[in-house]
Amino acid sequence: MTSSFFPPQRTLMGPGPSDVSPRVLGALSRPTIGHLDPLFVQLMDEIKGLLQYVFQTSNGLTIPVSAPGSAGMEACFVNLVSPGDTVIVCQNGVFGGRMKENVERCGATAIMVEDDWGQPVSVAKVEAAFAAHPEASTLAFVHAETSTGARSDVAALCALAKANNALSIVDTVTSLGGIELKVDEWGADAVYSGTQKCLSCIPGISPVTFSPAAVERIQNREHKVQSWFLDMQLVMGYWGPNAKRAYHHTAPVNDLYALHESLVMLQEEGLENAHARHLRNHKALVAGLEAMGLSMAVAEEHRLPQLNAVNIPDGVDDAEVRSALLQDFNLEIGAGLGALAGKTWRIGLMGHASSERNVLACLTALEAVLGRQGAAITTGAALPAAKAQLKG
Ligand SMILES: *Cc1c(COP(=O)(O)O)cnc(C)c1O
């Protein structure tokens, strides 16, 4: 007989999923009701309103896609991009590479604008790409590159798209809820996110929002969207705006209870307060790491507070440190991805996991494990530095 699965209580400080609050887990276990039950339809409307708040948008087409962030990414590409289109894709980490894949699978051409990993997307390079490719109809980039911990300038990039009569596709999977994101004010057209990063919800849902210009492009498509499930014309019949709630697929009812709860929590805290909390805890973590003698991989002005890329000190076994943190301290931090594999650790301070307690626990555990490895670190300095930063 196979027995029930009881996971340990970990502290999730990697690139996601992040710790899910007990309130959200509680909501998840409430009784399942029908996905066309009038009370559920009411809940769907509330979720749309809450998502409009966190995205800072009045877009009518603002909904959670019933699948993880990667599906939200695909939803934006397959609906906005048609065969033969030219799309400018910015790559400064792992996720820009996935955007290129999406563009090519839509039968379109990707013009790549590349920046070093750890750097933000260069606005000047994007400007040059538009000048060289006036036929480009879409610009795609990542706001918060989770693979490197660098932040790009959404407002400037979206303005550039607009000035070149192009629509923008923006990946906000790791930014939503963690740093400022103003979809309407910044003029972003198709924006997707995820629930398991700074929203501290369970993985598996992808909030998306489409501007009126994006909706117009979707409605005027000449080619059918190649994905039936992600075709927004069909999904709109279920989620609205002004939908008659025609059956499209069975919404993940309990997952949406969880999303609703996490958004209610974010609204209670207030977006700005949540951003300030992420920044405060980030500064404390960095102060502690630097006092220990470690260095950050991203320049201060481009750092994401919710994803801290730390250079792995010389002579330290990357995998052994992460495994000891997990085994001895129930603490998960992230490995480097792609070009940064083996060179950095990624310490997430996302959503519910962005707390003073986690900052101090992580510094304590890391100091103990690095000490055991004989790493050349300063002991005893990290906690006082982090605490001083938290007070200051
Ligand atoms: C995590 C992440 C994704 C993918 O989300 P999944 O929920 O894992 O599919 C996409 N983009 C960025 C920037 C991410 O951090």
Coordinates of N, CA and C and ligand atoms in Angstrom, one line a residue, residues 15 68-71 73 95 98 142 144-146 171 173-174 192 194 196-197 204, ligand 1:
P15 N 13.7 30.7 -6.3 CA 13.1 31.5 -7.4 C 11.6 31.2 -7.5
P68 N 0.1 27.3 -15.3 CA 1.2 28.1 -14.7 C 1.7 29.3 -15.6
G69 N 2.6 30.1 -15.1 CA 3.1 31.3 -15.8 C 3.5 31.0 -17.2
S70 N 4.1 29.8 -17.5 CA 4.5 29.5 -18.9 C 3.3 29.5 -19.8
A71 N 2.1 29.2 -19.3 CA 0.9 29.2 -20.1 C 0.4 30.6 -20.4
M73 N 2.5 33.1 -20.6 CA 3.4 33.6 -21.6 C 2.9 33.1 -23.0
F95 N 14.5 33.6 -19.5 CA 13.1 33.7 -20.0 C 13.0 34.4 -21.3
R98 N 12.9 31.8 -23.9 CA 11.6 31.1 -24.1 C 10.7 31.9 -24.9
V142 N 11.2 40.9 -20.5 CA 10.9 40.4 -19.1 C 11.2 41.6 -18.1
A144 N 11.1 41.4 -14.6 CA 12.0 40.9 -13.5 C 12.6 39.6 -13.9
E145 N 13.9 39.6 -14.4 CA 14.5 38.4 -14.8 C 14.9 37.5 -13.6
T146 N 14.1 36.5 -13.4 CA 14.3 35.6 -12.2 C 15.6 34.8 -12.3
D171 N 6.6 40.2 -19.5 CA 6.6 39.1 -18.5 C 6.8 39.7 -17.1
V173 N 6.1 37.8 -14.3 CA 5.8 36.7 -13.4 C 6.4 36.9 -12.0
T174 N 7.7 37.4 -12.0 CA 8.3 37.7 -10.7 C 8.1 39.1 -10.2
Y192 N 1.6 39.1 -18.6 CA 1.3 37.8 -17.9 C 2.2 37.7 -16.6
G194 N 2.5 35.1 -12.7 CA 2.3 33.8 -12.1 C 1.9 34.0 -10.6
Q196 N 2.9 31.9 -8.0 CA 3.8 31.2 -7.0 C 5.0 32.0 -6.7
K197 N 5.1 33.3 -7.1 CA 6.3 34.1 -6.8 C 5.8 35.1 -5.8
G204 N 0.6 27.3 -10.5 CA -0.4 26.7 -11.4 C -1.4 27.6 -12.0
Ligands
LIG1 C1 8.8 31.4 -13.1 C2 8.8 32.3 -14.3 C3 8.1 31.9 -15.5 C4 7.4 30.6 -15.6 O1 6.4 30.4 -14.7 P1 5.9 28.9 -14.4 O2 4.8 29.1 -13.4 O3 7.0 28.2 -13.8 O4 5.4 28.3 -15.6 C5 8.2 32.8 -16.5 N1 8.9 33.9 -16.5 C6 9.6 34.3 -15.4 C7 10.3 35.6 -15.4 C8 9.6 33.5 -14.3 O5 10.3 33.8 -13.2

